PDB file of C-alpha atoms in Angstrom:
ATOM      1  CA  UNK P   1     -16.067 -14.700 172.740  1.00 71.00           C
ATOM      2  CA  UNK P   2     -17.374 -17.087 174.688  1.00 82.00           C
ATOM      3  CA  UNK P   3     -20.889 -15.372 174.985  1.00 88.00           C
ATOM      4  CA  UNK P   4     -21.213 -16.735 171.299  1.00 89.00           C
ATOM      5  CA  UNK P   5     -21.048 -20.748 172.866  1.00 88.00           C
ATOM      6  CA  UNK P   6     -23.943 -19.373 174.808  1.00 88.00           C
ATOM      7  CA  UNK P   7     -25.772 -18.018 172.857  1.00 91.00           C
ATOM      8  CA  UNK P   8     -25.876 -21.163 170.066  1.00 90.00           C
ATOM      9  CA  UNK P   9     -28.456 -22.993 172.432  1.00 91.00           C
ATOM     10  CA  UNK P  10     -30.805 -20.251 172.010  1.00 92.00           C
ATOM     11  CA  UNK P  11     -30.661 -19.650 168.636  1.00 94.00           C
ATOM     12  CA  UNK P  12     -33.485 -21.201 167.104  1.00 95.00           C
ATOM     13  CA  UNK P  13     -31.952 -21.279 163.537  1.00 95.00           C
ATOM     14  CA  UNK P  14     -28.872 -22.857 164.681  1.00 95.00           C
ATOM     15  CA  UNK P  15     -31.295 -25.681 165.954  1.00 96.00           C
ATOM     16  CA  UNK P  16     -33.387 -26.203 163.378  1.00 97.00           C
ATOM     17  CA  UNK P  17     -30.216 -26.445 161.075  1.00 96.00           C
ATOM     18  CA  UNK P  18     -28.550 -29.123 163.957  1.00 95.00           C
ATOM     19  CA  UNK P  19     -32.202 -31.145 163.838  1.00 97.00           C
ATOM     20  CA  UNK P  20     -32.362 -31.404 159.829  1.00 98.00           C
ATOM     21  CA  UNK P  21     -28.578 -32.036 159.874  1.00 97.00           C
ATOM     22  CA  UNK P  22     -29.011 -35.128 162.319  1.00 96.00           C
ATOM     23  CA  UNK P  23     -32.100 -36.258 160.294  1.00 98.00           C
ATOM     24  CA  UNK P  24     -30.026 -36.337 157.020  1.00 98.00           C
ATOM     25  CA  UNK P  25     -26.765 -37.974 158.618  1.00 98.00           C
ATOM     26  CA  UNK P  26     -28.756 -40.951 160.559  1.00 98.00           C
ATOM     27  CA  UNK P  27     -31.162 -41.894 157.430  1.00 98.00           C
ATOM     28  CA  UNK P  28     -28.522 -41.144 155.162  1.00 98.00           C
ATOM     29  CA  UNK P  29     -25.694 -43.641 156.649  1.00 98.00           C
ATOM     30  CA  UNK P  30     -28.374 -46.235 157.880  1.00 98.00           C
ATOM     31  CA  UNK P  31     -29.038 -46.811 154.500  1.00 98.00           C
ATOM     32  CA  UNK P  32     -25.984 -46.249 153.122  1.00 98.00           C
ATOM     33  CA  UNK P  33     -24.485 -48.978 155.844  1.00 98.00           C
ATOM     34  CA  UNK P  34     -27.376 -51.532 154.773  1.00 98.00           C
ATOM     35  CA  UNK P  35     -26.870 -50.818 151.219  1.00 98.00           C
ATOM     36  CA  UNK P  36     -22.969 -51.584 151.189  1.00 98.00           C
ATOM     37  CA  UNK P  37     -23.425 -54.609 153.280  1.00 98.00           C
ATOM     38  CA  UNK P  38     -25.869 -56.228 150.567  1.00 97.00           C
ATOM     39  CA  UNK P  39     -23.346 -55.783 147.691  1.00 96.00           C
ATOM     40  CA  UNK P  40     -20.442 -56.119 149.419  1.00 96.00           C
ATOM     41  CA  UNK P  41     -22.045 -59.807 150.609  1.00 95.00           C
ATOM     42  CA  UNK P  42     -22.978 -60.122 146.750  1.00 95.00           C
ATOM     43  CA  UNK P  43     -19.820 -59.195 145.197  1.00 93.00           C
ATOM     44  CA  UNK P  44     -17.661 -61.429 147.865  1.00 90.00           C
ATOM     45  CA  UNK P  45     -18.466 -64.323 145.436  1.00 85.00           C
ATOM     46  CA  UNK P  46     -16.814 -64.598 142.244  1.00 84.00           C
ATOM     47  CA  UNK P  47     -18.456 -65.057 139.191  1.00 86.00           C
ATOM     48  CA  UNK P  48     -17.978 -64.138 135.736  1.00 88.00           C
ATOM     49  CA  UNK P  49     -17.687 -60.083 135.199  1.00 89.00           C
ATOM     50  CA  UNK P  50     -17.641 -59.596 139.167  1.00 90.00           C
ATOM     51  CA  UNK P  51     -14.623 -57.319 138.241  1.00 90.00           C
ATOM     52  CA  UNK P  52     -16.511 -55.146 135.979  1.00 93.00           C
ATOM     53  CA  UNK P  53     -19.156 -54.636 138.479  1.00 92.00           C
ATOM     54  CA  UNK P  54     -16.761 -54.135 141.408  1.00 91.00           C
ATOM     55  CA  UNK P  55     -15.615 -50.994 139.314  1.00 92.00           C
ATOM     56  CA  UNK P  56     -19.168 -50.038 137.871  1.00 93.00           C
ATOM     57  CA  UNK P  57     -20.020 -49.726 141.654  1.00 93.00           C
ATOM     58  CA  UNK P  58     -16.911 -47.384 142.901  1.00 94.00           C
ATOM     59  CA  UNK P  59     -17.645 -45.016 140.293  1.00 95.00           C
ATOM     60  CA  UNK P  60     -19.978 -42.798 141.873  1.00 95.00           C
ATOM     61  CA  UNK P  61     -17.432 -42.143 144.755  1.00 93.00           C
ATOM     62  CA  UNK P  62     -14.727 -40.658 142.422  1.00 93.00           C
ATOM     63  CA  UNK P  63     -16.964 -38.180 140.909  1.00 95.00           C
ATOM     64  CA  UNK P  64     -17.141 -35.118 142.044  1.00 94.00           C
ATOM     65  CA  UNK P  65     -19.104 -33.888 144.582  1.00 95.00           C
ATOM     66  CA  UNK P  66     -20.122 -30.623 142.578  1.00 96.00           C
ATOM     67  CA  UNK P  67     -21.005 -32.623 139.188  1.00 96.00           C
ATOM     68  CA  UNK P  68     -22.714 -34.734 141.252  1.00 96.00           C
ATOM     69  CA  UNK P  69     -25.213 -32.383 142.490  1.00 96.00           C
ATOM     70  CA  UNK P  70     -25.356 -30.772 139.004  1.00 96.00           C
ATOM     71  CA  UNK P  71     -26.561 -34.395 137.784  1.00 95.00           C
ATOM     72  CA  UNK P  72     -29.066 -34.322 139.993  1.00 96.00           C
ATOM     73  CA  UNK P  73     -30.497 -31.236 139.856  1.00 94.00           C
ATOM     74  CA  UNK P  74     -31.172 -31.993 136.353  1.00 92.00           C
ATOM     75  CA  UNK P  75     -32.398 -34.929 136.901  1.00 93.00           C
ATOM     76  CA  UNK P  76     -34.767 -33.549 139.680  1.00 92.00           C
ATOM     77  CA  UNK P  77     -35.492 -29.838 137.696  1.00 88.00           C
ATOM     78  CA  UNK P  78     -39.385 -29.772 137.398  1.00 82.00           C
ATOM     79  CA  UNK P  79     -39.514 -28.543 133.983  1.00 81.00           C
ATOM     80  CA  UNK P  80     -37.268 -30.501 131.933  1.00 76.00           C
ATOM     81  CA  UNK P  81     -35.927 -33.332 134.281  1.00 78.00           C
ATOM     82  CA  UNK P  82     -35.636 -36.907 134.227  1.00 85.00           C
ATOM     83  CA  UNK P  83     -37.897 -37.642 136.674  1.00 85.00           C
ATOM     84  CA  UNK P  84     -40.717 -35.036 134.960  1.00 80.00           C
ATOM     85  CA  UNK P  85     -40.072 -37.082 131.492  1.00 82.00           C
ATOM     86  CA  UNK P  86     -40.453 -39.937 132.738  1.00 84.00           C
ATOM     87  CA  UNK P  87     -43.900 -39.321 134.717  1.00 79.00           C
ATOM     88  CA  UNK P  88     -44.955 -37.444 131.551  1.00 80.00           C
ATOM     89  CA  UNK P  89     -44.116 -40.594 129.170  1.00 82.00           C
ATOM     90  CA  UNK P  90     -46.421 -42.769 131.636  1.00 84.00           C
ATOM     91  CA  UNK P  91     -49.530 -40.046 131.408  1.00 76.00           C
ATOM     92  CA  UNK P  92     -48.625 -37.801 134.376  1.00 76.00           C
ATOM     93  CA  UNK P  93     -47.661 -34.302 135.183  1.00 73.00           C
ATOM     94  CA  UNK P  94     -44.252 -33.215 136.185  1.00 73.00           C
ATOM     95  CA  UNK P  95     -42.686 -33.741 139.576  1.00 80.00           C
ATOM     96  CA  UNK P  96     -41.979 -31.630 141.928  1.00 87.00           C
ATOM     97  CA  UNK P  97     -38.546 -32.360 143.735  1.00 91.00           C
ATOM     98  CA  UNK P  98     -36.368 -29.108 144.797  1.00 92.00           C
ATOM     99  CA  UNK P  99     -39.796 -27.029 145.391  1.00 91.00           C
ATOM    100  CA  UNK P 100     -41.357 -29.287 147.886  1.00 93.00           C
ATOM    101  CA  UNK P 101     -39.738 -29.380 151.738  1.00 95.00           C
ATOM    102  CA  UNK P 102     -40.467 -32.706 152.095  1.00 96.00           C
ATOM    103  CA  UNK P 103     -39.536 -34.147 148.431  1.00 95.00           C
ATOM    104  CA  UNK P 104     -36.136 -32.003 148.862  1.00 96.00           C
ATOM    105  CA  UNK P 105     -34.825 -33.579 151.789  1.00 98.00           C
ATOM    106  CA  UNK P 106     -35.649 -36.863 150.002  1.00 97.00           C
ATOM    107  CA  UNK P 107     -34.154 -36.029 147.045  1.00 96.00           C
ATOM    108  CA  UNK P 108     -30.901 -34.784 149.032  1.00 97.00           C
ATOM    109  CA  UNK P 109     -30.808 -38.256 151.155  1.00 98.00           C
ATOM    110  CA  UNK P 110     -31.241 -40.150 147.322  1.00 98.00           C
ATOM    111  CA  UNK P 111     -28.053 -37.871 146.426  1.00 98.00           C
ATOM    112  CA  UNK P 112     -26.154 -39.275 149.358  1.00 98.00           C
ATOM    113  CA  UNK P 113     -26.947 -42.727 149.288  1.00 98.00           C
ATOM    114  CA  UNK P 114     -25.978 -42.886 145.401  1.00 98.00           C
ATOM    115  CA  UNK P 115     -22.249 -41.089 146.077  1.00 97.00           C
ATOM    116  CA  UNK P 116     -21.376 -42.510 149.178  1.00 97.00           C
ATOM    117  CA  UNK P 117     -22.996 -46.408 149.310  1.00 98.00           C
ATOM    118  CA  UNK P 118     -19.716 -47.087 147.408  1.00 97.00           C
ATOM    119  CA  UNK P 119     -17.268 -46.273 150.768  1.00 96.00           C
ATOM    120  CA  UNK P 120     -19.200 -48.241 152.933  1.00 97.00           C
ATOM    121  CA  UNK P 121     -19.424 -50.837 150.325  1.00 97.00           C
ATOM    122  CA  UNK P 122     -15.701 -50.855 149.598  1.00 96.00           C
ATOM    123  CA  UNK P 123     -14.470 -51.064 153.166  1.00 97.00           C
ATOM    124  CA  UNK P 124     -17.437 -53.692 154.298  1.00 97.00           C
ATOM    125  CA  UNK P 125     -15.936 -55.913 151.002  1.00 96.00           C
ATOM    126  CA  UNK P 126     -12.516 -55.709 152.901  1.00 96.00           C
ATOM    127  CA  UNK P 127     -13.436 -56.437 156.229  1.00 97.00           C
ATOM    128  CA  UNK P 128     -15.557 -59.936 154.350  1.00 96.00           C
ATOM    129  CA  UNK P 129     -12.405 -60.502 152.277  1.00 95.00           C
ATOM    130  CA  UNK P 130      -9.877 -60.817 155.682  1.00 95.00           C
ATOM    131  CA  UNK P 131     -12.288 -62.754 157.365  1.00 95.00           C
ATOM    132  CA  UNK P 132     -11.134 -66.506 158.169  1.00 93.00           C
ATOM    133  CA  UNK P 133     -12.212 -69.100 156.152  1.00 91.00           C
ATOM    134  CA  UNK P 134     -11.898 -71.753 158.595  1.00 93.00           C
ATOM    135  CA  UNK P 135     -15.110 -71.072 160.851  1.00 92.00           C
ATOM    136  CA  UNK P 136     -17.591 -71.129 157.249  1.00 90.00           C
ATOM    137  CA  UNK P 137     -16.088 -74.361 156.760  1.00 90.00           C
ATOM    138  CA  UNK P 138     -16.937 -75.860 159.909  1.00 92.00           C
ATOM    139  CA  UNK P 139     -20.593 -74.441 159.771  1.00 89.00           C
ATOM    140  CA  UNK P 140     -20.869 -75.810 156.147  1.00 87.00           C
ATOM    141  CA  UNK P 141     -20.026 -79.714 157.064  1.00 88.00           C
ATOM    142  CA  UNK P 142     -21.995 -78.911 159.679  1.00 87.00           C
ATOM    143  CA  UNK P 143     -24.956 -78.114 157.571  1.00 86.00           C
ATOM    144  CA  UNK P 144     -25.593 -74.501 158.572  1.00 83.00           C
ATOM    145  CA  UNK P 145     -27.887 -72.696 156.418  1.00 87.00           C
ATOM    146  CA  UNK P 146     -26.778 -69.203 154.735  1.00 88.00           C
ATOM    147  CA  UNK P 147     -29.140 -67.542 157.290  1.00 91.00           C
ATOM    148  CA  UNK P 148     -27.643 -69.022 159.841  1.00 92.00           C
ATOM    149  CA  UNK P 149     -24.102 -68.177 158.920  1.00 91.00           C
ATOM    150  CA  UNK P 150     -24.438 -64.580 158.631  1.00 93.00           C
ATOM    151  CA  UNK P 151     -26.244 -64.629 161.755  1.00 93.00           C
ATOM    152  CA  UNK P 152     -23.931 -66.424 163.739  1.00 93.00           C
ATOM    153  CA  UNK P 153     -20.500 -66.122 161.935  1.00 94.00           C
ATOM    154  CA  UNK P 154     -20.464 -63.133 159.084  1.00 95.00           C
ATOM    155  CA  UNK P 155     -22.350 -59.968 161.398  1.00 96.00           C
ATOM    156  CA  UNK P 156     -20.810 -60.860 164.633  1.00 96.00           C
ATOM    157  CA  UNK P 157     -17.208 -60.538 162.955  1.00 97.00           C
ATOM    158  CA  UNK P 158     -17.978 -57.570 161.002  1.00 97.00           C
ATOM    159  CA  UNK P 159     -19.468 -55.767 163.264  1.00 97.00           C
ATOM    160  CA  UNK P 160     -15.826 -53.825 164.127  1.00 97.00           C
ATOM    161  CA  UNK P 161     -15.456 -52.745 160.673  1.00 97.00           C
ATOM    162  CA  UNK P 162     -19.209 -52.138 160.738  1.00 98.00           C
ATOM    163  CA  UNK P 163     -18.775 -49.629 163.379  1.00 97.00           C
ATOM    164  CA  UNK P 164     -15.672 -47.854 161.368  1.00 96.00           C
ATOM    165  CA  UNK P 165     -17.369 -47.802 158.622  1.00 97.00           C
ATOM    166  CA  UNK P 166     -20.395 -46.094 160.314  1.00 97.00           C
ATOM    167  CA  UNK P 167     -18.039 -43.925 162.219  1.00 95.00           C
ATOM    168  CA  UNK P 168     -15.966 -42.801 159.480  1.00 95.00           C
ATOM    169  CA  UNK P 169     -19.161 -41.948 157.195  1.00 96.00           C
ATOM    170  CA  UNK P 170     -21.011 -40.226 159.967  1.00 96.00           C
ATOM    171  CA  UNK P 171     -18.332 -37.608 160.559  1.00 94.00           C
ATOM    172  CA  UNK P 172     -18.002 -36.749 157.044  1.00 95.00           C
ATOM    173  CA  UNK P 173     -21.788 -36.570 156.419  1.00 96.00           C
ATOM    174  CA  UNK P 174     -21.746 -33.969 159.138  1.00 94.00           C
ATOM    175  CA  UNK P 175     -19.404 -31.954 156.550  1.00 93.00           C
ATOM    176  CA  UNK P 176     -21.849 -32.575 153.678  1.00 96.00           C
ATOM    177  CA  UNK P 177     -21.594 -28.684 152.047  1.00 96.00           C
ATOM    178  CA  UNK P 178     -21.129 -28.993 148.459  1.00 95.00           C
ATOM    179  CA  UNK P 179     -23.944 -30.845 146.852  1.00 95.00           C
ATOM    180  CA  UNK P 180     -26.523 -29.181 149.160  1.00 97.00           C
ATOM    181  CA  UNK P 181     -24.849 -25.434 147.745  1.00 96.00           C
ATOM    182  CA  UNK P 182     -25.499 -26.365 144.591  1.00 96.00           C
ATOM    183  CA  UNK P 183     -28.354 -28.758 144.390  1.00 96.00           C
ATOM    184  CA  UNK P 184     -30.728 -26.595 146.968  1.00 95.00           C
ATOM    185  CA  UNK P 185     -28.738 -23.705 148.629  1.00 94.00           C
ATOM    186  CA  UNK P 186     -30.345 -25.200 151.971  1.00 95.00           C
ATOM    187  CA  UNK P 187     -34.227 -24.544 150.610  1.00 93.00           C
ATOM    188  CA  UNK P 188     -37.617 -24.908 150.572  1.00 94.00           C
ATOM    189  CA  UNK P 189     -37.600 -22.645 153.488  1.00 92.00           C
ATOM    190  CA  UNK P 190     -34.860 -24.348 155.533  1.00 94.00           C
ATOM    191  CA  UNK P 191     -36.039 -28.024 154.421  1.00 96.00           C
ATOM    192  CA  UNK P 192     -32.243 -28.604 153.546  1.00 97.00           C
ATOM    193  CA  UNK P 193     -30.237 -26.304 155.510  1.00 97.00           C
ATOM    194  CA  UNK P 194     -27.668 -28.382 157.514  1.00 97.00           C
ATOM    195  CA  UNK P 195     -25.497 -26.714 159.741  1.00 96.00           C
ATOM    196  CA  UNK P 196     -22.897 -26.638 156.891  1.00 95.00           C
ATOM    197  CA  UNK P 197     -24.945 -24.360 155.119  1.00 96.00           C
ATOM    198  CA  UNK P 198     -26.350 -22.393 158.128  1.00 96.00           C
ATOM    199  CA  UNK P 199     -22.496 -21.533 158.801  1.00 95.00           C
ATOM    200  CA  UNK P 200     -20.805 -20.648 155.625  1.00 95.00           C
ATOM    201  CA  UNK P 201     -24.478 -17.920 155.472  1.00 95.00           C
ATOM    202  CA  UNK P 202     -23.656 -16.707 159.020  1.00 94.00           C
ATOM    203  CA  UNK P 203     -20.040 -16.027 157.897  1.00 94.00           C
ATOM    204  CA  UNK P 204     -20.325 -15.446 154.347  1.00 94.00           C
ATOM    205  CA  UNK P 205     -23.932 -13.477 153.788  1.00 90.00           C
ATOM    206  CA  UNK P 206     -24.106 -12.080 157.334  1.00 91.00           C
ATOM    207  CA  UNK P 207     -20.820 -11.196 157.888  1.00 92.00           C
ATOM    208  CA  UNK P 208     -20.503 -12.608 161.605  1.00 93.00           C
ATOM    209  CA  UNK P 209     -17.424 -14.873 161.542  1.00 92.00           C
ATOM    210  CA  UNK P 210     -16.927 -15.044 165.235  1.00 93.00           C
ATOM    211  CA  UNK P 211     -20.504 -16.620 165.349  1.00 94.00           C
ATOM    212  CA  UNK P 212     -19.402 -18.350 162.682  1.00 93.00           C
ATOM    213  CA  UNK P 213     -16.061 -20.514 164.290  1.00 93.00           C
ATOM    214  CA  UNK P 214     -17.838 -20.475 167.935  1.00 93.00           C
ATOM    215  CA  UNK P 215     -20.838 -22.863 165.450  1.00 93.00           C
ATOM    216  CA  UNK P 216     -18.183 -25.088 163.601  1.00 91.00           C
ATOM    217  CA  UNK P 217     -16.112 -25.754 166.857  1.00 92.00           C
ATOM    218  CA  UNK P 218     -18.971 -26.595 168.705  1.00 90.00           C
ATOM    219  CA  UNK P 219     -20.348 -28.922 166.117  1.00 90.00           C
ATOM    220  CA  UNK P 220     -16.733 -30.520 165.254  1.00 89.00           C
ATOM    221  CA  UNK P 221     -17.122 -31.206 169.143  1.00 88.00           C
ATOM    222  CA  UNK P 222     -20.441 -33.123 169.473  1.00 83.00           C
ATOM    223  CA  UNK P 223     -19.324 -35.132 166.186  1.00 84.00           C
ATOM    224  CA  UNK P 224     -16.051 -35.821 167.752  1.00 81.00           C
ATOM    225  CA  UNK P 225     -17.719 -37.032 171.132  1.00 70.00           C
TER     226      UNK P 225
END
């Protein structure tokens, strides 16, 4: 009932889950947004095997979300990973990713920016691609620098499909369930436990589904607003 709406704002679990959840979405898509700009800018021109790295780019998008936190959780394990080989090859010891709070919010954030840099890069490329030519022309004969350009032509005009892009991304991260399941289950502690997670346990492992919808409405709200 409605005593569950109330009850949310009191629950400290429910707000520690909301904090770390906002943490992850606004580094997560910052970057992400910055990221997909850069190559989206570098990939407008065309030069010999652009194609092959427009596709080399995409491909982390079409995986899926699952096998992508598999990959990573072997590539972060402490004991045999990627990361541990590699700082054992150079004379260290092995690194401690998914056991460390701190490292395994990183590590989460490093998972996010890999998979999802290619949407923002994709529809950033589109919005550069539809932009007029006529205005670069006139700042070229008019001896404006490439600084100068992006400053004053390229960001000002993009920043609509900027804003989608960030928009669009944003809501989804806020849905982000699957590769935090698998890669931490929400842990150290509650390092990783974004409201996604703190849900499906409230309906799932404790059984209290009413809880459960009066958290995911109220969330799908504050996104949505």
């Amino acid at each position: 009932g409605f005593h569950n709406y109330v009850q949310l704002w009191s629950d400290a679990q429910f707000l520690n889950s909301l904090w770390v959840t906002v943490k992850f979405v606004a580094l997560s898509v910052s970057i992400e947004a910055v990221l997909g700009f850069a190559l989206a800018l570098f990939c407008l021109h065309e030069f010999r095997g652009i194609r092959l790295l427009r596709t080399v780019l995409i491909i982390p998008m079409v995986i899926t979300p699952v096998v992508v936190a598999i990959l990573f959780r072997l590539i972060y394990a402490s004991d045999a990973g990627m990361l541990t080989a590699l700082s054992e090859a150079m004379g260290g010891g092995g690194v401690q990713i998914l056991g460390n709070p701190l490292n395994a919010f990183i590590g989460l954030v490093v998972l996010d920016v890999w998979e999802w840099t290619p949407l923002m890069f994709l529809i950033l490329l589109a919005g550069l691609q539809s932009l007029p030519h006529e205005p670069f022309e006139a700042a070229r004969v008019d001896g404006a620098g490439s600084w100068r350009v992006f400053a004053d032509l390229t960001f000002p005009m993009m920043r609509p499909v900027l804003a989608i892009a960030i928009v669009l991304r944003t809501i989804d991260a806020f849905g982000t369930f699957d590769q935090v399941f698998v890669l931490t289950r929400g842990g150290p502690g509650e390092a990783t436990r974004l409201i996604s997670i703190y849900g499906y346990d409230t309906a799932f492992k404790f059984q209290q589904t009413g809880y459960a919808a009066a958290l995911f409405v109220t969330i799908g709200l504050v996104v949505l607003a």
